[in-house]
Coordinates of C-alpha atoms and ligand atoms in Angstrom, one line a residue:
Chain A
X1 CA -4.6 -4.3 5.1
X2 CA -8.3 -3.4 4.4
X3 CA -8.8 -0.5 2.0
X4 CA -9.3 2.7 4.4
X5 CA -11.9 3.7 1.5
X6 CA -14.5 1.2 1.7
X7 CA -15.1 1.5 5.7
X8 CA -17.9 2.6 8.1
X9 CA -17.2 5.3 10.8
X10 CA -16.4 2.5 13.2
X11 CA -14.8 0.8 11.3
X12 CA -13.0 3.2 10.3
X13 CA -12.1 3.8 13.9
X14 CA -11.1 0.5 14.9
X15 CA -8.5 1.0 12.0
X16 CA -7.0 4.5 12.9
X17 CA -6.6 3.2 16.7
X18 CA -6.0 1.0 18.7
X19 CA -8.4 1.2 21.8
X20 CA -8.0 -1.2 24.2
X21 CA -10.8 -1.7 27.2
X22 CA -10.1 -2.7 31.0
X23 CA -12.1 -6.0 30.9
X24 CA -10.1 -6.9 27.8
X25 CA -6.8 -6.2 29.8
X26 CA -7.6 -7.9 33.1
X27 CA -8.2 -11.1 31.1
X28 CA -5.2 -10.6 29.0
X29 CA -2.8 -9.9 32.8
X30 CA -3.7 -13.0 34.3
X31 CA -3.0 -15.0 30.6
X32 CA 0.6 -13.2 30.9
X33 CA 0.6 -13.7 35.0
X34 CA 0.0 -17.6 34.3
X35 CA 2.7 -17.9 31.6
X36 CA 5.2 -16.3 33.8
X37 CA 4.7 -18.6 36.4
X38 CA 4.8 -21.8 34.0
X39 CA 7.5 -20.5 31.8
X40 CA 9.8 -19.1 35.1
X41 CA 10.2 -15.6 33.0
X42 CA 11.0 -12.5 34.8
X43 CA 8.9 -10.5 33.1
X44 CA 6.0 -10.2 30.0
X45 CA 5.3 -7.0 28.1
X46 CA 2.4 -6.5 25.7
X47 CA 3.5 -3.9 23.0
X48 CA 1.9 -3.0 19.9
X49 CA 3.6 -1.9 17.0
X50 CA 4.1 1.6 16.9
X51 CA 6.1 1.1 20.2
X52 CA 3.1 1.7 22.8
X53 CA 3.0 0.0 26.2
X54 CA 0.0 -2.1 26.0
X55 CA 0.3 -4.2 29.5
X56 CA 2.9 -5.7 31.5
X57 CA 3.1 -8.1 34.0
X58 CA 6.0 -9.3 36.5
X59 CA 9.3 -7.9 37.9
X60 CA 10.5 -5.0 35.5
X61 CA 12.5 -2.8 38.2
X62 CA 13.4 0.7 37.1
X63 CA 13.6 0.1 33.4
X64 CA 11.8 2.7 31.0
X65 CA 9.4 0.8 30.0
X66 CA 8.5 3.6 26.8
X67 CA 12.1 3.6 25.8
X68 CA 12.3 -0.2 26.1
X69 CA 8.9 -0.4 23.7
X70 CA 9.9 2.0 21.3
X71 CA 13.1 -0.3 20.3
X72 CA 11.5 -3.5 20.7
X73 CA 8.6 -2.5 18.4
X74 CA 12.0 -0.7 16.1
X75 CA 13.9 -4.3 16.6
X76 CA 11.0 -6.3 14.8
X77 CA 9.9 -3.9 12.4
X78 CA 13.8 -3.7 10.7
X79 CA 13.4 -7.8 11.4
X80 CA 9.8 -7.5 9.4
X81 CA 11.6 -5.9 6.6
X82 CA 14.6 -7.9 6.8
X83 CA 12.0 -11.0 6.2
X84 CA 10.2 -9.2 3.1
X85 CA 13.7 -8.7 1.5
X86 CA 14.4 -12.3 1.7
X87 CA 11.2 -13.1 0.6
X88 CA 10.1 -14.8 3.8
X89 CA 6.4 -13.9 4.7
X90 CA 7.3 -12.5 8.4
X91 CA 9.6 -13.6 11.3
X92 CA 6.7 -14.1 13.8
X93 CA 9.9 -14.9 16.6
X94 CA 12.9 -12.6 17.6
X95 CA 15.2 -14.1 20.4
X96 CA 18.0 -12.0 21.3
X97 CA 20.3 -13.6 24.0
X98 CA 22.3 -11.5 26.4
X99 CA 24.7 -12.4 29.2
X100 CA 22.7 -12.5 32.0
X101 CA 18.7 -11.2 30.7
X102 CA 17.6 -12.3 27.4
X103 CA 14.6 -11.0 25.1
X104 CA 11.7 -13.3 23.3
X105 CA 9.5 -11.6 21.1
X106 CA 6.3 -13.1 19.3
X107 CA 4.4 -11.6 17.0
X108 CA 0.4 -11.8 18.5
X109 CA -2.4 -10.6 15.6
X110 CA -1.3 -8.6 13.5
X111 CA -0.5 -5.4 15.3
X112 CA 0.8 -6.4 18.7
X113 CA 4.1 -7.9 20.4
X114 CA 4.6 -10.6 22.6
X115 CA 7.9 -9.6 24.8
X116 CA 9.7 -11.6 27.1
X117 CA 12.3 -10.9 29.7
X118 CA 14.2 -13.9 31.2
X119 CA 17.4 -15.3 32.6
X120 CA 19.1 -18.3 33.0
X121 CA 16.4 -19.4 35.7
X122 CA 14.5 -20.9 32.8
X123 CA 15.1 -22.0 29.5
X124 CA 14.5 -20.2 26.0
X125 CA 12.6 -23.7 24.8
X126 CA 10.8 -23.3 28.1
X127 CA 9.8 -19.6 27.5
X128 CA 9.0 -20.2 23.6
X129 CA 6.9 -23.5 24.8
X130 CA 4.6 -21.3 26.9
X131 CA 5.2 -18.1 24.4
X132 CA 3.2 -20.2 22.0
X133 CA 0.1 -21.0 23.7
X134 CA 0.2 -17.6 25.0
X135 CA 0.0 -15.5 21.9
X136 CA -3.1 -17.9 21.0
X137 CA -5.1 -17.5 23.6
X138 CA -4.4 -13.1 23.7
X139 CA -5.1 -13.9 19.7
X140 CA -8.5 -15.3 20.7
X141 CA -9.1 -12.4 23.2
X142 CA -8.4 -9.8 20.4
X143 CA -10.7 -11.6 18.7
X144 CA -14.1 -11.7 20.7
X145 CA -12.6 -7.8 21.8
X146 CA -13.5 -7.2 17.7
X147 CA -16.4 -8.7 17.0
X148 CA -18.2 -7.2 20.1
X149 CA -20.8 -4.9 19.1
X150 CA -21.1 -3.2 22.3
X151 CA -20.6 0.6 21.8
X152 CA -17.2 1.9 22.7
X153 CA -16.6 4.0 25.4
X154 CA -15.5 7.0 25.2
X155 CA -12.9 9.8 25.8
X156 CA -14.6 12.3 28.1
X157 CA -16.2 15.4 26.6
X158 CA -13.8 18.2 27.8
X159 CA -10.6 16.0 26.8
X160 CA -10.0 18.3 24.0
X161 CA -10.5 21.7 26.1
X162 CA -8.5 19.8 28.6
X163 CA -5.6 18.6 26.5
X164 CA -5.2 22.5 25.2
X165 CA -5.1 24.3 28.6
X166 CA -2.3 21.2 29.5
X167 CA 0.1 22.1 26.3
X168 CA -0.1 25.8 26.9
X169 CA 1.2 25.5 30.3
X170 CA 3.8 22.4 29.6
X171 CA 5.1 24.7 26.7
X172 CA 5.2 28.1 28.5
Chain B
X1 CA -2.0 5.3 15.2
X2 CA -3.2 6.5 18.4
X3 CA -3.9 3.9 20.7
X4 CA -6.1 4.8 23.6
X5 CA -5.8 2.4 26.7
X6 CA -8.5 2.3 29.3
X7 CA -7.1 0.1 31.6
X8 CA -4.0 2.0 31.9
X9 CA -5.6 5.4 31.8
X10 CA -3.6 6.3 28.7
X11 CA -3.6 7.7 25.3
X12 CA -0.3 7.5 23.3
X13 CA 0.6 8.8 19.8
X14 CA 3.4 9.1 17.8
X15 CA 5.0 12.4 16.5
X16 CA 7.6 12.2 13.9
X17 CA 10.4 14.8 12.8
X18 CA 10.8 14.2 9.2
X19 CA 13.3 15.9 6.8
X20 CA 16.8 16.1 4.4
X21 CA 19.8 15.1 5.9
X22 CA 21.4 17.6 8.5
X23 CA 18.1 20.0 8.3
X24 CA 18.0 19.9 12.3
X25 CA 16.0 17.3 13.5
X26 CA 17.8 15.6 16.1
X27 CA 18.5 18.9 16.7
X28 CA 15.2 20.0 17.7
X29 CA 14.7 16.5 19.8
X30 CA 17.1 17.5 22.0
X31 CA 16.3 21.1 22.5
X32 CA 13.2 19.5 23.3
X33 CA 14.4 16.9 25.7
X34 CA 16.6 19.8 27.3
X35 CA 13.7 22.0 28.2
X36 CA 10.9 20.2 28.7
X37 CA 10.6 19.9 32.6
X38 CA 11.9 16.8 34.2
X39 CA 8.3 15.3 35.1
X40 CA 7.1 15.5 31.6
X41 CA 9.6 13.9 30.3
X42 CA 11.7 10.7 29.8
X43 CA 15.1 9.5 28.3
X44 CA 16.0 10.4 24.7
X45 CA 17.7 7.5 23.3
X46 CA 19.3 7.7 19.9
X47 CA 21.1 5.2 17.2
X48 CA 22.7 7.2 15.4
X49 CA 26.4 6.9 13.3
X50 CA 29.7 7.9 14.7
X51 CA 29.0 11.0 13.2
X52 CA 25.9 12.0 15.2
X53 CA 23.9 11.0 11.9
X54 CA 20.8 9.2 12.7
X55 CA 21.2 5.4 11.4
X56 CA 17.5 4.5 12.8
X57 CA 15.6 7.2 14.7
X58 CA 15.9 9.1 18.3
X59 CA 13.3 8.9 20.6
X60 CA 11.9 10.8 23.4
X61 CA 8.7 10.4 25.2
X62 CA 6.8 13.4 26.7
X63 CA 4.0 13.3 29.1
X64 CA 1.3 15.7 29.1
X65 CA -0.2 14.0 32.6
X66 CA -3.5 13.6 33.1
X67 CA -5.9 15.3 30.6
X68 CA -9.6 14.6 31.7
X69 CA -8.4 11.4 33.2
X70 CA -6.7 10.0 30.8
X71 CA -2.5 10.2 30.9
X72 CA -1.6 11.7 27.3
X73 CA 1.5 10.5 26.1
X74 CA 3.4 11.7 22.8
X75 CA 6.6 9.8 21.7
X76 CA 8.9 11.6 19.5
X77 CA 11.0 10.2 17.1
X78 CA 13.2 11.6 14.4
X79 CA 14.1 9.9 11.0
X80 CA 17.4 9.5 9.3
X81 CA 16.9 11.8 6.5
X82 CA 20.0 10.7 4.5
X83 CA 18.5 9.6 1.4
X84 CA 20.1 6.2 1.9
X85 CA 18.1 5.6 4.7
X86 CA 14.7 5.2 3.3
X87 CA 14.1 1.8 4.2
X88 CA 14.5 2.7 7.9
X89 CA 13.1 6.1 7.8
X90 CA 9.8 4.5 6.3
X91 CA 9.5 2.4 9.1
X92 CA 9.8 4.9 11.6
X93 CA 6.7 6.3 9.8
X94 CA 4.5 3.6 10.5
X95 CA 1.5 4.4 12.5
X96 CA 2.5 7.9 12.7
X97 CA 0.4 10.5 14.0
X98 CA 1.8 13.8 13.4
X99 CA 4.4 15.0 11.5
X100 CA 6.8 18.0 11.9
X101 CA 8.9 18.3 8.9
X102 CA 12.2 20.2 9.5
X103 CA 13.2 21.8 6.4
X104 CA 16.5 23.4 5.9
X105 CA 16.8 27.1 4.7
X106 CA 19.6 27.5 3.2
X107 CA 19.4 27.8 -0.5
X108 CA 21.5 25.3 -1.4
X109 CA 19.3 22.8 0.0
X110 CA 16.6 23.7 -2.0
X111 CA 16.2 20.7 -3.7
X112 CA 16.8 18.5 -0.9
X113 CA 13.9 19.6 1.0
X114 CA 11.7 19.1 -2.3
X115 CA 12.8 15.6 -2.4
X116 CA 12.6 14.7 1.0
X117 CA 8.7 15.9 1.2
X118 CA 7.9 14.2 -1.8
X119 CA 9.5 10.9 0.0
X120 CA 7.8 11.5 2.9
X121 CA 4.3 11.7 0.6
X122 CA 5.4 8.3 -1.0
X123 CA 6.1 6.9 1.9
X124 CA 3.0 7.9 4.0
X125 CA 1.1 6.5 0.7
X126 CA 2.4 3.1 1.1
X127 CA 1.2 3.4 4.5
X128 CA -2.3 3.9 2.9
X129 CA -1.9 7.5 4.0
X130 CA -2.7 10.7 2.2
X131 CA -0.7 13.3 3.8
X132 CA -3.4 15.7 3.4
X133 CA -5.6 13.4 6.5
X134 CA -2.2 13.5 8.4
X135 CA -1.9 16.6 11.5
X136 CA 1.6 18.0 10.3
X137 CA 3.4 21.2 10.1
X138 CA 6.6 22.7 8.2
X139 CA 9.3 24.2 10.4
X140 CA 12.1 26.6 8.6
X141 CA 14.9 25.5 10.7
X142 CA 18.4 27.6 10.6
X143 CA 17.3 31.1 9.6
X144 CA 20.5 31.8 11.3
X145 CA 22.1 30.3 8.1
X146 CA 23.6 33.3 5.7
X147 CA 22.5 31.8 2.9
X148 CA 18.7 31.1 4.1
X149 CA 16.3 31.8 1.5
X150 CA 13.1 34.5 2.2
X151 CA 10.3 32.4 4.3
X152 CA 7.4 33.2 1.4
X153 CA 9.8 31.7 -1.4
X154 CA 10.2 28.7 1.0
X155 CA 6.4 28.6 1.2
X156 CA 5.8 28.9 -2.2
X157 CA 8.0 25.7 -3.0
X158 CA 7.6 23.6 0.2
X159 CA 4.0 24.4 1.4
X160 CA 1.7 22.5 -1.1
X161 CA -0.8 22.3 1.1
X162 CA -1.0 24.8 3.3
X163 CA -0.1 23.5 6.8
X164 CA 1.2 26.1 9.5
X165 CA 4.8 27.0 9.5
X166 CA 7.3 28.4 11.5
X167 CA 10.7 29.6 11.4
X168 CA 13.7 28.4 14.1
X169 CA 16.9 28.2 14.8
X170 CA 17.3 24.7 16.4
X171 CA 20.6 25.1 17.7
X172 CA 19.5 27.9 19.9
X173 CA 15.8 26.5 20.9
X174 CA 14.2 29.0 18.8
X175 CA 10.8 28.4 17.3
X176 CA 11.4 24.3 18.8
X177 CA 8.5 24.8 21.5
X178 CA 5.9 26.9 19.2
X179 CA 6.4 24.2 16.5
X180 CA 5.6 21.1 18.6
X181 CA 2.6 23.1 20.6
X182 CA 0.8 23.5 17.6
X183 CA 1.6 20.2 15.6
X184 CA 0.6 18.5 19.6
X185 CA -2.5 20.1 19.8
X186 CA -3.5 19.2 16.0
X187 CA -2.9 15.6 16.3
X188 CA -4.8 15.6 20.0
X189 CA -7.9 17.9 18.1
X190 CA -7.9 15.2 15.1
X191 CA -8.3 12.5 18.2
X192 CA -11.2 14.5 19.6
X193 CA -12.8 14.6 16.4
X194 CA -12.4 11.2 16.1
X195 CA -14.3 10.6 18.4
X196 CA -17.1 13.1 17.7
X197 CA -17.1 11.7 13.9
X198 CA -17.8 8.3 15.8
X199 CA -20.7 9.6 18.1
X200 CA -22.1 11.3 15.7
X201 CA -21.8 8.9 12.9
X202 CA -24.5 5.8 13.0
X203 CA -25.2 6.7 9.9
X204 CA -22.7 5.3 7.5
X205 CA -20.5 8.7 6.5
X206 CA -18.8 7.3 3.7
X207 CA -15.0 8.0 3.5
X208 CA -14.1 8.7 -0.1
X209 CA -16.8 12.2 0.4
X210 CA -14.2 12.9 3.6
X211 CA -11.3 12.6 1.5
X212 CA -12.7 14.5 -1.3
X213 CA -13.5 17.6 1.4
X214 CA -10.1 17.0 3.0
X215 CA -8.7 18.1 -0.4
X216 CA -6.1 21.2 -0.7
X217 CA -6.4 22.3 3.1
X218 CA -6.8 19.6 4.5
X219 CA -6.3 19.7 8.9
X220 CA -7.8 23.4 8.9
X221 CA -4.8 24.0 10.7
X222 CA -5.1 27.3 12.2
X223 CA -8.7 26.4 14.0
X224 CA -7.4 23.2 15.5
X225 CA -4.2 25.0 16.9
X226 CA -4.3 26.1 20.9
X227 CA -2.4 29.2 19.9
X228 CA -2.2 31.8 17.6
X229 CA -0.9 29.2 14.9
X230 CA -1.1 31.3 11.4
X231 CA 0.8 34.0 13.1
X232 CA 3.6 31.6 14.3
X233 CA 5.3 31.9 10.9
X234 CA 5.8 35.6 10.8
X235 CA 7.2 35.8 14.1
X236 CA 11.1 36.3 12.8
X237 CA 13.6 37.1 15.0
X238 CA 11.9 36.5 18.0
X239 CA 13.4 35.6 20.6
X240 CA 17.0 34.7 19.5
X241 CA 18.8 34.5 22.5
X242 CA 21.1 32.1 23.3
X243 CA 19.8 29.7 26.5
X244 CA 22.1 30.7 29.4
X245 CA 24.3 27.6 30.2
X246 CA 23.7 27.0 26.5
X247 CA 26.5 24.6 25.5
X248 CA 30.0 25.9 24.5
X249 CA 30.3 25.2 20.3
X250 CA 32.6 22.5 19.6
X251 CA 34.4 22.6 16.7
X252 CA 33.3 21.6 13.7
X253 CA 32.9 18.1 13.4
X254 CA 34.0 16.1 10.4
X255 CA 30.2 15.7 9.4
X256 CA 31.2 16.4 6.0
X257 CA 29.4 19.9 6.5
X258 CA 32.1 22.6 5.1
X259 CA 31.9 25.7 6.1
X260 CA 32.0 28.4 9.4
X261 CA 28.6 26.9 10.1
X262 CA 27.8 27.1 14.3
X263 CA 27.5 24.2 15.3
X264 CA 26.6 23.2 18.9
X265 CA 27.5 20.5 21.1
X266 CA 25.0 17.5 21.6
X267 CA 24.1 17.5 24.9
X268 CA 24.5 13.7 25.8
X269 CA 23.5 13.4 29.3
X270 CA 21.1 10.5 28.1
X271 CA 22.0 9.2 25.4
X272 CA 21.6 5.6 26.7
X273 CA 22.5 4.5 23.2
X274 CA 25.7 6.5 22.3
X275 CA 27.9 3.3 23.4
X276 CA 26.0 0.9 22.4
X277 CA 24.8 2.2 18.9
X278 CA 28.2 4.3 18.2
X279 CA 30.6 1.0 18.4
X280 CA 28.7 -0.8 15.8
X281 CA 27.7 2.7 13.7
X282 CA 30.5 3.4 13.3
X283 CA 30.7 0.4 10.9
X284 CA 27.6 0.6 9.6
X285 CA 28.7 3.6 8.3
X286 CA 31.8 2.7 6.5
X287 CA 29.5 0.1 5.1
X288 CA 26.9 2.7 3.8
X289 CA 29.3 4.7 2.6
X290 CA 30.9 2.1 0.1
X291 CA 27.7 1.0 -1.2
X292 CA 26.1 4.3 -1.3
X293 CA 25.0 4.4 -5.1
X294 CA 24.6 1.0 -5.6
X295 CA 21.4 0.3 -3.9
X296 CA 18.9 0.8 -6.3
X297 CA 20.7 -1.8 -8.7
X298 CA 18.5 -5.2 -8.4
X299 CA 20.1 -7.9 -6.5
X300 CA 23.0 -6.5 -4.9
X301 CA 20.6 -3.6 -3.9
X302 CA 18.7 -6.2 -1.8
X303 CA 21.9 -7.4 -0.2
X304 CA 22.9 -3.9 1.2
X305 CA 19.4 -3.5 2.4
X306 CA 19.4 -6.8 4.0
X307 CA 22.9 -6.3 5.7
X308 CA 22.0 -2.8 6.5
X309 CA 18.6 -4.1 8.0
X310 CA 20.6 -7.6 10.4
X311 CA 22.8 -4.8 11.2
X312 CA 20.1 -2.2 12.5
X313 CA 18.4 -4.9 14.3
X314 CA 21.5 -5.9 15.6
X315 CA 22.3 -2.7 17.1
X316 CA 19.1 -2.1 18.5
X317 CA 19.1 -5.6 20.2
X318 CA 22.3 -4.2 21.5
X319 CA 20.7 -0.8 22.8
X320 CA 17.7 -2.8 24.4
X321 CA 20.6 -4.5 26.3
X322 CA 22.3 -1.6 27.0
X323 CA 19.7 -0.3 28.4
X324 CA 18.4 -3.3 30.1
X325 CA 21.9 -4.2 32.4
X326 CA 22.7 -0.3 33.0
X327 CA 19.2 0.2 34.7
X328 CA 19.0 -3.3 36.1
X329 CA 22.3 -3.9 37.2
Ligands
GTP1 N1 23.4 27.1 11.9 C1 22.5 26.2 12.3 N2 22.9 25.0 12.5 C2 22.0 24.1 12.9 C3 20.6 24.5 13.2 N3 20.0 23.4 13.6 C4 20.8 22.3 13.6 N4 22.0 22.8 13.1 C5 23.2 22.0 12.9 O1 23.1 21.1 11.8 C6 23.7 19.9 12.0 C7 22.8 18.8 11.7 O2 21.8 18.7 12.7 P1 21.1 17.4 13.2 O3 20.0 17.8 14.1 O4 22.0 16.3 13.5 O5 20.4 17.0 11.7 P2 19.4 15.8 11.4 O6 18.3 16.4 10.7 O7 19.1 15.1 12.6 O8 20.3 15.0 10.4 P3 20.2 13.4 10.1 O9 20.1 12.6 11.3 O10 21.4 13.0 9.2 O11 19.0 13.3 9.3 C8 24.3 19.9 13.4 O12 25.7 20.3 13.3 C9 23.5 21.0 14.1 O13 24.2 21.6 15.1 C10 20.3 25.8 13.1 O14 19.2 26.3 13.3 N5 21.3 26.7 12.6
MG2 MG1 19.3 13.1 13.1

């Protein structure tokens, strides 16, 4: 990790959050809306690590989809640590395998996960095939996303005004 | 970290309930997850032991809606504070936002709560955090206790750096609410002034001056609070009621706690991982417990933290699938 110390304001920024912008997200649903047609998965969450819903794409029916990313991104940071206890660098894969619906999860960059829903219309070496390619090419698109210079946009002016009024009412 | 999504219309951040063992935080989680209207909020999910100890973290998310057009999310979490538990409760921690840190006020837990703040600096640290940068606040949880010690000798001990406090009573709801307004509204002000630092900053405002200025005081708490924050503290005794349709106490559970101490039900409508987590705590537990003492001794240290780890993320692979079949099936 880069030393907090040594960094410019936006710099800074791109370190304390993660910001991610519409056109960067259209081009990273139809990546995930192409691998679940190739890979015959049910259903392709982007999660980054704190447990945050990043993107999703395919057929998730009612599940709670913040509970579901708080334990995935839970699941693979106890596997992370697992991995630095036995001195292995990082599980980059998790594949947990249920009756009927199993879970893939890929590490993609450093700070977002990869996670797959699918059942036994496919094939786990199908889905980790396509898993591959996949976290590539949303590794390239995180890429270009940080070395654009474009100013960021930004959270409208009355957000913090308006994010006080809402707690004193929700907390009344 | 707060991550701000603009093709979802969403800002989320993480809020963490830190503290001892037993000081109340699941506690206040589910007061929380009790009261907070239905819209705002969504399943509280929890591994925890046999016991009701938490073995991981519980976890809540609440949804302020739509503030200026963007839908404001905060996910709660609470950390095992059994001392054991530090390589878990450290990962909870990561990336978090805001932290409330539930304290215990009976005397006897003095020293716990001493400890457990100083882990959560350490841990924060090897996060590359300094706790003074971090929105948090200090919540004296069971005033109701006979042995509580006076709030300003709490304050004097726990309260290095000056961050709002309030007193509570979990069990009964009191002081939950006015404790997660304020710590809320910190961590959404130190977003705003992220992004005011940003527009305001093409200049190059070099951190280590920030983190100099940021020294004693550091989140000028009672500015960036939507209430009355500093007076929070001294409200004792308010409102003590007991919720009507408040849940009848059970009797003492054997939590290891001794004493007359109230205890009240967990309310376990949703507890989507009770099944799941419980079946395997419960052996997880046993597990801890025979180890307990042995961790920080070199190799065999690393063994119990590795089996303690496969287990965890055993069980929460077996939560996810809980939760997966019960809502899919
Ligand atoms: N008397 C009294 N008891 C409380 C209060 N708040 C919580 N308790 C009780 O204290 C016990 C522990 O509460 P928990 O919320 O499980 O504690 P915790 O901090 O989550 O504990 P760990 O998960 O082990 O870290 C329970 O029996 C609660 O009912 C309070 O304000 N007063
Ligand atoms: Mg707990």
């Amino acid at each position: 990790m880069s030393d907090p110390g040594k960094m410019s304001a936006n710099e800074r920024l791109r370190h304390d959050r993660l910001t991610f912008y519409k056109e960067d997200i259209e081009r990273i649903d139809r990546l995930l809306a192409e691998f679940l047609r190739l890979s015959g998965a049910k259903c392709a969450l982007l999660i980054d690590k704190e447990g945050h819903l990043v993107t999703r794409r395919g057929e998730v029916r009612t599940i709670d989809m913040d509970t579901i990313s708080a334990l995935v991104a839970g699941s693979f940071a106890a596997t992370k640590e697992m991995a630095r206890l036995l001195g292995e660098n990082e599980f980059t894969a998790l594949y947990h395998q249920g009756t009927r619906d199993n879970i893939q999860l890929s590490l993609v960059g450093d700070r977002t996960l990869l996670t797959i829903l699918f059942d036994d219309r496919t094939t786990v070496g199908m889905v980790r095939l396509y898993a591959n390619e996949t976290a590539r090419k949303l590794s390239e698109i995180y890429g270009e996303a940080n070395s654009r210079t474009t100013p960021d946009p930004q959270l409208d002016r009355d957000y913090g005004n308006s994010a006080r009024r809402k707690l004193e009412n929700l907390f009344d | 970290m707060v991550q701000i999504n603009f093709a979802l219309k969403e800002v989320n951040c993480k809020i963490v309930f830190y503290g001892p063992g037993m000081s109340g935080k699941t506690t206040n989680l589910e007061i929380v997850h009790q009261k907070a209207p239905e819209e705002n909020k969504g399943e509280l999910t929890s591994i925890s032991t046999d016991g009701d100890r938490t073995l991981f973290f519980d976890f809540m998310p609440l949804d302020l809606g739509n503030v200026a057009g963007m839908r404001t999310k905060f996910q709660l979490y609470t950390v095992p504070g059994q001392v054991y538990y530090n390589s878990t409760r450290k990962l909870v921690l990561q990336g978090v936002d805001g932290v409330i840190f539930v304290a215990d006020s009976d005397a006897e837990k003095l020293q716990e709560n001493i400890e457990s703040y100083e882990n959560l600096i350490e841990n924060l640290a090897e996060y590359g955090k300094d706790i003074r940068e971090l929105p948090h606040v200090i919540q004296y949880n069971k005033r109701d206790h006979p042995n509580a010690m006076p709030v300003d000798e709490l304050d004097r001990t726990l309260n290095r750096f000056g961050v709002p406090t309030f007193e509570a009573v979990a069990v009964t709801g009191e002081g939950v609410f006015p404790t997660l307004k304020v710590l809320a509204g910190m961590v959404l002000e130190s977003i705003d002034r992220m992004d005011n630092r940003r527009s305001s900053a093409s200049r190059p405002a070099p951190r280590a001056e920030a983190r100099a200025q940021a020294a004693p005081r550091a989140e000028a708490p009672a500015q960036s609070a939507p209430a009355a924050a500093p007076a929070a503290g001294g409200k004792r005794g308010q409102a003590p009621a007991r919720p009507a349709g408040s849940p009848a106490r059970r009797p003492v559970a054997p939590r290891g706690q001794a004493g007359p101490r109230p205890v009240a039900q967990r309310p376990s409508p949703s507890r989507v991982a009770s099944s799941a987590a419980r079946r395997r705590g419960g052996a997880a537990h046993a597990d801890a417990d025979q180890t307990r003492g042995t961790r920080t001794g070199g190799g065999r240290g690393v063994f119990v933290a590795v089996l303690s780890t496969l287990f965890l993320a055993a069980a929460v692979a077996g939560v996810v699938f809980f939760v997966m079949q019960n809502q899919q099936g």
